[in-house]
PDB file of C-alpha atoms in Angstrom:
ATOM      1  CA  MET A   1     176.893 137.854 -50.635  1.00 62.00           C
ATOM      2  CA  THR A   2     181.470 136.530 -50.372  1.00 55.00           C
ATOM      3  CA  THR A   3     183.492 137.749 -53.098  1.00 48.00           C
ATOM      4  CA  THR A   4     186.103 134.580 -53.369  1.00 41.00           C
ATOM      5  CA  VAL A   5     188.799 136.771 -55.308  1.00 37.00           C
ATOM      6  CA  PRO A   6     188.833 139.732 -57.463  1.00 36.00           C
ATOM      7  CA  ALA A   7     186.213 140.063 -60.316  1.00 36.00           C
ATOM      8  CA  LEU A   8     188.206 140.344 -64.165  1.00 37.00           C
ATOM      9  CA  GLY A   9     187.610 142.193 -66.400  1.00 39.00           C
ATOM     10  CA  THR A  10     186.016 140.948 -69.202  1.00 42.00           C
ATOM     11  CA  ARG A  11     186.867 140.073 -72.533  1.00 42.00           C
ATOM     12  CA  THR A  12     184.536 139.627 -75.091  1.00 43.00           C
ATOM     13  CA  ALA A  13     184.670 138.570 -78.657  1.00 47.00           C
ATOM     14  CA  GLU A  14     184.504 140.765 -81.740  1.00 51.00           C
ATOM     15  CA  GLY A  15     180.345 141.227 -81.628  1.00 58.00           C
ATOM     16  CA  SER A  16     179.930 140.153 -78.489  1.00 76.00           C
ATOM     17  CA  ALA A  17     177.921 141.807 -75.235  1.00 94.00           C
ATOM     18  CA  LEU A  18     179.152 139.261 -72.321  1.00 97.00           C
ATOM     19  CA  GLN A  19     179.980 140.188 -69.643  1.00 97.00           C
ATOM     20  CA  ALA A  20     180.207 137.925 -67.265  1.00 98.00           C
ATOM     21  CA  VAL A  21     179.197 134.231 -66.663  1.00 98.00           C
ATOM     22  CA  LEU A  22     176.954 133.617 -63.283  1.00 98.00           C
ATOM     23  CA  LEU A  23     176.361 129.503 -62.802  1.00 98.00           C
ATOM     24  CA  ASP A  24     173.768 127.846 -59.883  1.00 97.00           C
ATOM     25  CA  MET A  25     175.533 124.747 -58.335  1.00 95.00           C
ATOM     26  CA  ASP A  26     173.324 122.024 -56.740  1.00 91.00           C
ATOM     27  CA  GLY A  27     172.136 119.758 -60.249  1.00 91.00           C
ATOM     28  CA  THR A  28     173.852 123.484 -62.668  1.00 96.00           C
ATOM     29  CA  LEU A  29     178.430 122.308 -62.004  1.00 96.00           C
ATOM     30  CA  VAL A  30     177.450 119.237 -59.317  1.00 92.00           C
ATOM     31  CA  ASP A  31     174.935 116.168 -58.948  1.00 88.00           C
ATOM     32  CA  THR A  32     173.580 116.833 -56.029  1.00 82.00           C
ATOM     33  CA  GLU A  33     169.826 117.555 -56.914  1.00 74.00           C
ATOM     34  CA  GLY A  34     169.895 113.760 -55.155  1.00 80.00           C
ATOM     35  CA  PHE A  35     171.417 113.468 -52.879  1.00 82.00           C
ATOM     36  CA  TRP A  36     169.172 116.576 -50.940  1.00 81.00           C
ATOM     37  CA  TRP A  37     166.006 114.081 -52.638  1.00 85.00           C
ATOM     38  CA  ASP A  38     167.856 111.552 -50.576  1.00 88.00           C
ATOM     39  CA  VAL A  39     167.869 113.419 -47.176  1.00 88.00           C
ATOM     40  CA  GLU A  40     164.158 114.513 -47.524  1.00 89.00           C
ATOM     41  CA  VAL A  41     163.076 110.986 -47.465  1.00 93.00           C
ATOM     42  CA  GLU A  42     166.109 109.857 -44.720  1.00 92.00           C
ATOM     43  CA  ILE A  43     164.829 112.129 -42.606  1.00 93.00           C
ATOM     44  CA  PHE A  44     161.134 111.129 -43.244  1.00 93.00           C
ATOM     45  CA  ALA A  45     161.315 108.221 -42.709  1.00 93.00           C
ATOM     46  CA  GLY A  46     162.572 109.001 -39.220  1.00 93.00           C
ATOM     47  CA  LEU A  47     159.303 110.406 -38.460  1.00 93.00           C
ATOM     48  CA  GLY A  48     157.019 108.265 -39.986  1.00 94.00           C
ATOM     49  CA  HIS A  49     156.159 109.743 -42.604  1.00 94.00           C
ATOM     50  CA  THR A  50     156.527 108.544 -46.807  1.00 94.00           C
ATOM     51  CA  LEU A  51     157.811 110.868 -48.952  1.00 93.00           C
ATOM     52  CA  ASP A  52     155.017 110.649 -52.372  1.00 92.00           C
ATOM     53  CA  ASP A  53     158.125 110.644 -55.484  1.00 88.00           C
ATOM     54  CA  SER A  54     156.473 113.481 -57.408  1.00 87.00           C
ATOM     55  CA  TRP A  55     156.458 115.564 -54.286  1.00 89.00           C
ATOM     56  CA  ARG A  56     160.326 116.109 -56.124  1.00 84.00           C
ATOM     57  CA  HIS A  57     159.445 117.932 -58.699  1.00 77.00           C
ATOM     58  CA  VAL A  58     158.068 120.951 -56.330  1.00 78.00           C
ATOM     59  CA  VAL A  59     160.515 120.883 -53.420  1.00 76.00           C
ATOM     60  CA  VAL A  60     163.653 120.778 -55.860  1.00 73.00           C
ATOM     61  CA  GLY A  61     165.357 123.387 -57.108  1.00 66.00           C
ATOM     62  CA  GLY A  62     163.631 126.459 -54.659  1.00 67.00           C
ATOM     63  CA  PRO A  63     164.266 127.796 -51.034  1.00 75.00           C
ATOM     64  CA  MET A  64     164.580 125.572 -47.962  1.00 77.00           C
ATOM     65  CA  SER A  65     162.466 126.926 -46.381  1.00 82.00           C
ATOM     66  CA  ARG A  66     159.966 126.554 -48.760  1.00 80.00           C
ATOM     67  CA  SER A  67     160.743 122.820 -49.787  1.00 84.00           C
ATOM     68  CA  ALA A  68     160.127 122.568 -45.576  1.00 88.00           C
ATOM     69  CA  GLY A  69     157.196 124.177 -44.912  1.00 90.00           C
ATOM     70  CA  PHE A  70     155.539 122.039 -48.704  1.00 90.00           C
ATOM     71  CA  LEU A  71     157.286 118.332 -47.095  1.00 92.00           C
ATOM     72  CA  ILE A  72     155.783 119.846 -43.403  1.00 93.00           C
ATOM     73  CA  GLU A  73     152.307 120.448 -44.785  1.00 92.00           C
ATOM     74  CA  ALA A  74     151.910 117.297 -46.554  1.00 93.00           C
ATOM     75  CA  THR A  75     152.473 115.058 -44.643  1.00 94.00           C
ATOM     76  CA  GLY A  76     151.831 115.903 -41.592  1.00 93.00           C
ATOM     77  CA  ALA A  77     154.933 115.814 -40.289  1.00 93.00           C
ATOM     78  CA  ASP A  78     155.316 116.668 -36.676  1.00 92.00           C
ATOM     79  CA  ILE A  79     159.737 119.221 -37.097  1.00 94.00           C
ATOM     80  CA  GLY A  80     159.167 122.929 -37.213  1.00 93.00           C
ATOM     81  CA  VAL A  81     160.440 125.031 -40.331  1.00 91.00           C
ATOM     82  CA  GLY A  82     163.779 125.728 -38.008  1.00 91.00           C
ATOM     83  CA  GLU A  83     164.340 122.088 -37.045  1.00 93.00           C
ATOM     84  CA  LEU A  84     163.843 120.682 -40.279  1.00 92.00           C
ATOM     85  CA  THR A  85     166.645 122.928 -42.635  1.00 88.00           C
ATOM     86  CA  LEU A  86     169.210 122.229 -39.502  1.00 90.00           C
ATOM     87  CA  LEU A  87     168.644 118.391 -40.711  1.00 92.00           C
ATOM     88  CA  LEU A  88     168.733 118.940 -44.095  1.00 88.00           C
ATOM     89  CA  ASN A  89     171.516 120.788 -44.166  1.00 84.00           C
ATOM     90  CA  GLN A  90     173.092 118.539 -42.028  1.00 88.00           C
ATOM     91  CA  GLY A  91     172.891 115.957 -44.016  1.00 88.00           C
ATOM     92  CA  PHE A  92     173.308 116.895 -47.029  1.00 81.00           C
ATOM     93  CA  GLU A  93     177.030 118.062 -45.701  1.00 83.00           C
ATOM     94  CA  ASP A  94     177.457 114.410 -44.336  1.00 85.00           C
ATOM     95  CA  ARG A  95     176.984 113.334 -48.266  1.00 82.00           C
ATOM     96  CA  ILE A  96     178.864 115.513 -50.118  1.00 79.00           C
ATOM     97  CA  GLY A  97     181.123 115.151 -47.542  1.00 78.00           C
ATOM     98  CA  ARG A  98     181.563 111.463 -48.796  1.00 78.00           C
ATOM     99  CA  SER A  99     181.021 112.434 -53.128  1.00 76.00           C
ATOM    100  CA  LEU A 100     180.600 114.983 -54.799  1.00 86.00           C
ATOM    101  CA  PRO A 101     180.094 114.134 -58.414  1.00 89.00           C
ATOM    102  CA  LEU A 102     181.184 116.552 -60.510  1.00 93.00           C
ATOM    103  CA  MET A 103     178.499 117.347 -63.612  1.00 94.00           C
ATOM    104  CA  PRO A 104     179.636 115.849 -67.957  1.00 95.00           C
ATOM    105  CA  GLY A 105     181.851 119.092 -68.913  1.00 97.00           C
ATOM    106  CA  ALA A 106     181.435 121.210 -65.775  1.00 96.00           C
ATOM    107  CA  ALA A 107     185.250 121.043 -64.754  1.00 96.00           C
ATOM    108  CA  ARG A 108     185.724 121.931 -68.535  1.00 97.00           C
ATOM    109  CA  LEU A 109     183.562 124.822 -68.358  1.00 98.00           C
ATOM    110  CA  LEU A 110     184.740 126.713 -65.658  1.00 97.00           C
ATOM    111  CA  ALA A 111     188.080 126.208 -66.588  1.00 97.00           C
ATOM    112  CA  GLU A 112     186.864 127.463 -69.840  1.00 98.00           C
ATOM    113  CA  LEU A 113     185.979 130.306 -68.286  1.00 98.00           C
ATOM    114  CA  SER A 114     189.261 131.064 -65.716  1.00 97.00           C
ATOM    115  CA  ALA A 115     191.053 130.524 -68.489  1.00 97.00           C
ATOM    116  CA  GLN A 116     189.286 133.735 -70.287  1.00 96.00           C
ATOM    117  CA  ARG A 117     189.236 135.849 -67.206  1.00 96.00           C
ATOM    118  CA  VAL A 118     185.605 136.187 -67.851  1.00 97.00           C
ATOM    119  CA  PRO A 119     183.615 137.013 -65.584  1.00 97.00           C
ATOM    120  CA  THR A 120     182.029 134.345 -62.915  1.00 98.00           C
ATOM    121  CA  ALA A 121     179.804 133.995 -59.768  1.00 98.00           C
ATOM    122  CA  LEU A 122     178.322 130.806 -57.869  1.00 98.00           C
ATOM    123  CA  VAL A 123     174.602 131.886 -57.457  1.00 98.00           C
ATOM    124  CA  SER A 124     172.391 129.467 -55.832  1.00 95.00           C
ATOM    125  CA  ALA A 125     169.729 129.039 -53.484  1.00 92.00           C
ATOM    126  CA  SER A 126     172.029 126.720 -50.851  1.00 89.00           C
ATOM    127  CA  HIS A 127     172.947 127.787 -47.402  1.00 89.00           C
ATOM    128  CA  ARG A 128     176.865 129.583 -46.996  1.00 94.00           C
ATOM    129  CA  ARG A 129     177.782 127.093 -44.633  1.00 88.00           C
ATOM    130  CA  VAL A 130     176.234 124.613 -47.559  1.00 88.00           C
ATOM    131  CA  ILE A 131     178.784 126.180 -50.019  1.00 92.00           C
ATOM    132  CA  ASP A 132     181.919 126.093 -48.333  1.00 92.00           C
ATOM    133  CA  ARG A 133     182.020 123.252 -47.758  1.00 88.00           C
ATOM    134  CA  VAL A 134     181.124 121.798 -52.313  1.00 91.00           C
ATOM    135  CA  LEU A 135     183.392 125.087 -53.186  1.00 92.00           C
ATOM    136  CA  ALA A 136     186.223 123.982 -51.301  1.00 87.00           C
ATOM    137  CA  SER A 137     185.739 120.726 -53.586  1.00 84.00           C
ATOM    138  CA  LEU A 138     184.495 122.642 -56.626  1.00 90.00           C
ATOM    139  CA  GLY A 139     187.427 124.360 -57.140  1.00 93.00           C
ATOM    140  CA  PRO A 140     186.900 129.001 -55.415  1.00 95.00           C
ATOM    141  CA  GLN A 141     189.371 130.488 -57.163  1.00 96.00           C
ATOM    142  CA  TYR A 142     186.404 129.895 -60.634  1.00 97.00           C
ATOM    143  CA  PHE A 143     184.937 131.955 -59.419  1.00 98.00           C
ATOM    144  CA  SER A 144     184.313 135.793 -58.263  1.00 97.00           C
ATOM    145  CA  LEU A 145     182.101 136.168 -56.516  1.00 96.00           C
ATOM    146  CA  THR A 146     178.953 133.862 -54.680  1.00 98.00           C
ATOM    147  CA  VAL A 147     175.770 134.372 -53.809  1.00 98.00           C
ATOM    148  CA  ALA A 148     174.148 132.102 -51.072  1.00 96.00           C
ATOM    149  CA  GLY A 149     170.538 131.488 -50.257  1.00 92.00           C
ATOM    150  CA  ASP A 150     170.264 132.572 -46.689  1.00 92.00           C
ATOM    151  CA  GLU A 151     172.116 135.913 -47.768  1.00 94.00           C
ATOM    152  CA  VAL A 152     169.104 137.969 -49.442  1.00 94.00           C
ATOM    153  CA  PRO A 153     166.347 138.462 -48.445  1.00 92.00           C
ATOM    154  CA  ARG A 154     164.499 136.685 -51.896  1.00 94.00           C
ATOM    155  CA  THR A 155     166.108 134.242 -52.892  1.00 92.00           C
ATOM    156  CA  LYS A 156     165.257 131.952 -56.027  1.00 93.00           C
ATOM    157  CA  PRO A 157     162.953 132.060 -57.817  1.00 93.00           C
ATOM    158  CA  HIS A 158     163.193 135.728 -57.467  1.00 96.00           C
ATOM    159  CA  PRO A 159     164.856 137.930 -59.062  1.00 98.00           C
ATOM    160  CA  ASP A 160     167.655 138.991 -56.742  1.00 97.00           C
ATOM    161  CA  PRO A 161     169.807 136.575 -56.259  1.00 97.00           C
ATOM    162  CA  TYR A 162     170.754 137.339 -59.259  1.00 98.00           C
ATOM    163  CA  LEU A 163     170.870 140.832 -59.581  1.00 98.00           C
ATOM    164  CA  LEU A 164     172.550 140.762 -56.464  1.00 98.00           C
ATOM    165  CA  ALA A 165     175.915 138.860 -58.145  1.00 98.00           C
ATOM    166  CA  ALA A 166     175.582 141.043 -60.917  1.00 98.00           C
ATOM    167  CA  SER A 167     176.254 144.407 -58.444  1.00 98.00           C
ATOM    168  CA  GLY A 168     178.581 142.592 -57.279  1.00 98.00           C
ATOM    169  CA  LEU A 169     180.884 142.062 -60.753  1.00 97.00           C
ATOM    170  CA  GLY A 170     179.240 145.592 -61.888  1.00 97.00           C
ATOM    171  CA  VAL A 171     177.859 144.027 -65.111  1.00 97.00           C
ATOM    172  CA  ASP A 172     174.358 145.177 -66.125  1.00 97.00           C
ATOM    173  CA  PRO A 173     171.373 141.525 -65.698  1.00 97.00           C
ATOM    174  CA  ALA A 174     171.335 141.503 -69.320  1.00 96.00           C
ATOM    175  CA  ARG A 175     174.290 141.085 -70.479  1.00 97.00           C
ATOM    176  CA  CYS A 176     175.046 137.821 -68.496  1.00 98.00           C
ATOM    177  CA  ALA A 177     174.516 134.347 -69.066  1.00 98.00           C
ATOM    178  CA  VAL A 178     172.809 132.191 -66.817  1.00 98.00           C
ATOM    179  CA  VAL A 179     172.689 128.722 -66.550  1.00 98.00           C
ATOM    180  CA  GLU A 180     170.066 127.075 -63.998  1.00 97.00           C
ATOM    181  CA  ASP A 181     168.971 123.541 -63.948  1.00 95.00           C
ATOM    182  CA  THR A 182     165.527 123.918 -62.353  1.00 92.00           C
ATOM    183  CA  VAL A 183     162.034 126.460 -63.660  1.00 93.00           C
ATOM    184  CA  THR A 184     162.400 127.417 -60.128  1.00 93.00           C
ATOM    185  CA  GLY A 185     166.471 128.448 -60.835  1.00 95.00           C
ATOM    186  CA  VAL A 186     164.934 130.162 -64.781  1.00 97.00           C
ATOM    187  CA  ALA A 187     162.359 132.158 -64.486  1.00 96.00           C
ATOM    188  CA  ALA A 188     164.864 133.513 -61.518  1.00 97.00           C
ATOM    189  CA  ALA A 189     167.038 134.695 -64.166  1.00 98.00           C
ATOM    190  CA  GLU A 190     164.588 135.417 -66.093  1.00 98.00           C
ATOM    191  CA  ALA A 191     162.964 137.714 -64.260  1.00 98.00           C
ATOM    192  CA  ALA A 192     166.319 139.373 -63.079  1.00 98.00           C
ATOM    193  CA  GLY A 193     167.074 139.846 -67.554  1.00 97.00           C
ATOM    194  CA  CYS A 194     169.251 137.424 -67.605  1.00 97.00           C
ATOM    195  CA  HIS A 195     170.394 134.835 -71.165  1.00 97.00           C
ATOM    196  CA  VAL A 196     169.963 131.533 -69.826  1.00 97.00           C
ATOM    197  CA  VAL A 197     170.739 128.072 -70.452  1.00 98.00           C
ATOM    198  CA  ALA A 198     168.122 125.575 -69.211  1.00 97.00           C
ATOM    199  CA  VAL A 199     170.617 122.115 -68.664  1.00 97.00           C
ATOM    200  CA  PRO A 200     166.663 120.282 -66.408  1.00 94.00           C
ATOM    201  CA  SER A 201     168.119 118.436 -64.116  1.00 87.00           C
ATOM    202  CA  VAL A 202     165.379 116.507 -62.080  1.00 81.00           C
ATOM    203  CA  ALA A 203     162.181 118.012 -64.512  1.00 85.00           C
ATOM    204  CA  PRO A 204     161.340 119.241 -68.895  1.00 91.00           C
ATOM    205  CA  ILE A 205     161.813 122.843 -69.015  1.00 94.00           C
ATOM    206  CA  PRO A 206     160.828 123.778 -72.195  1.00 93.00           C
ATOM    207  CA  PRO A 207     162.178 126.906 -74.675  1.00 92.00           C
ATOM    208  CA  ALA A 208     161.593 130.035 -74.462  1.00 93.00           C
ATOM    209  CA  ALA A 209     162.518 133.826 -75.911  1.00 89.00           C
ATOM    210  CA  ARG A 210     165.943 135.033 -73.916  1.00 90.00           C
ATOM    211  CA  ARG A 211     166.222 130.756 -73.087  1.00 96.00           C
ATOM    212  CA  THR A 212     168.124 127.963 -74.369  1.00 97.00           C
ATOM    213  CA  VAL A 213     167.303 124.194 -73.297  1.00 97.00           C
ATOM    214  CA  VAL A 214     170.642 121.887 -73.818  1.00 97.00           C
ATOM    215  CA  ASN A 215     171.019 118.363 -72.870  1.00 96.00           C
ATOM    216  CA  SER A 216     173.793 118.864 -71.107  1.00 96.00           C
ATOM    217  CA  LEU A 217     176.915 121.794 -69.995  1.00 97.00           C
ATOM    218  CA  GLU A 218     179.021 118.741 -72.846  1.00 97.00           C
ATOM    219  CA  GLU A 219     177.392 121.296 -75.044  1.00 97.00           C
ATOM    220  CA  VAL A 220     177.788 124.576 -72.672  1.00 98.00           C
ATOM    221  CA  ASP A 221     181.500 126.703 -73.546  1.00 97.00           C
ATOM    222  CA  LEU A 222     182.954 130.514 -73.756  1.00 97.00           C
ATOM    223  CA  ALA A 223     181.353 130.663 -77.868  1.00 96.00           C
ATOM    224  CA  PHE A 224     178.262 129.098 -76.949  1.00 97.00           C
ATOM    225  CA  LEU A 225     177.552 131.741 -74.151  1.00 97.00           C
ATOM    226  CA  ARG A 226     178.982 134.882 -76.273  1.00 96.00           C
ATOM    227  CA  GLY A 227     176.503 133.604 -79.371  1.00 94.00           C
ATOM    228  CA  LEU A 228     173.823 134.265 -76.788  1.00 93.00           C
ATOM    229  CA  VAL A 229     174.375 137.825 -75.763  1.00 93.00           C
ATOM    230  CA  THR A 230     175.131 139.430 -78.510  1.00 81.00           C
ATOM    231  CA  ALA A 231     175.930 143.624 -79.389  1.00 58.00           C
TER     232      ALA A 231
END
């Protein structure tokens, strides 16, 4: 976990118990879920294997070790998880070095949270080296802290990343709103006891208790998030 700026004081609207907003990165703030799949397809093509498009739903949103292990087992490719992980990270970094499109509504939401001094954390299953590259374009000033997938013993779908973020901000997970785009990320946030806004990117996510599903971040603002966490 890396703190990027000091945690800010919470300023909530009357009737709202919201203490912090915790945001996923790939597919939530930046339109990069497709980048990961493209890199996986290219690497395995170089190894002589074709990836089945249905596998994309299996590998999206999870820890890289799980995704790499699944693809190796599914294809029978002669490569280890460690070597594949290095290739995936490098390939992804090359992609974002050429282009880093934001999801619709992401820039506006981050600017609003910052202007209203709402403690905000970036919580991703991506490795630190990748997060830092993305932050350079996304804007590190928008986040009180960031949590990377290789900085926790168990990453998503386990609750550890979100519990660590809440602890780092000094807030109650039950009074946090999380924005996620995958079933894996939603599971992690809900296991941590947070309220969740799901913005599905690759696979559908059904609504549930303490979970609100929207079509785009353009539907999400601070008033919306405060409405999810009421006193």
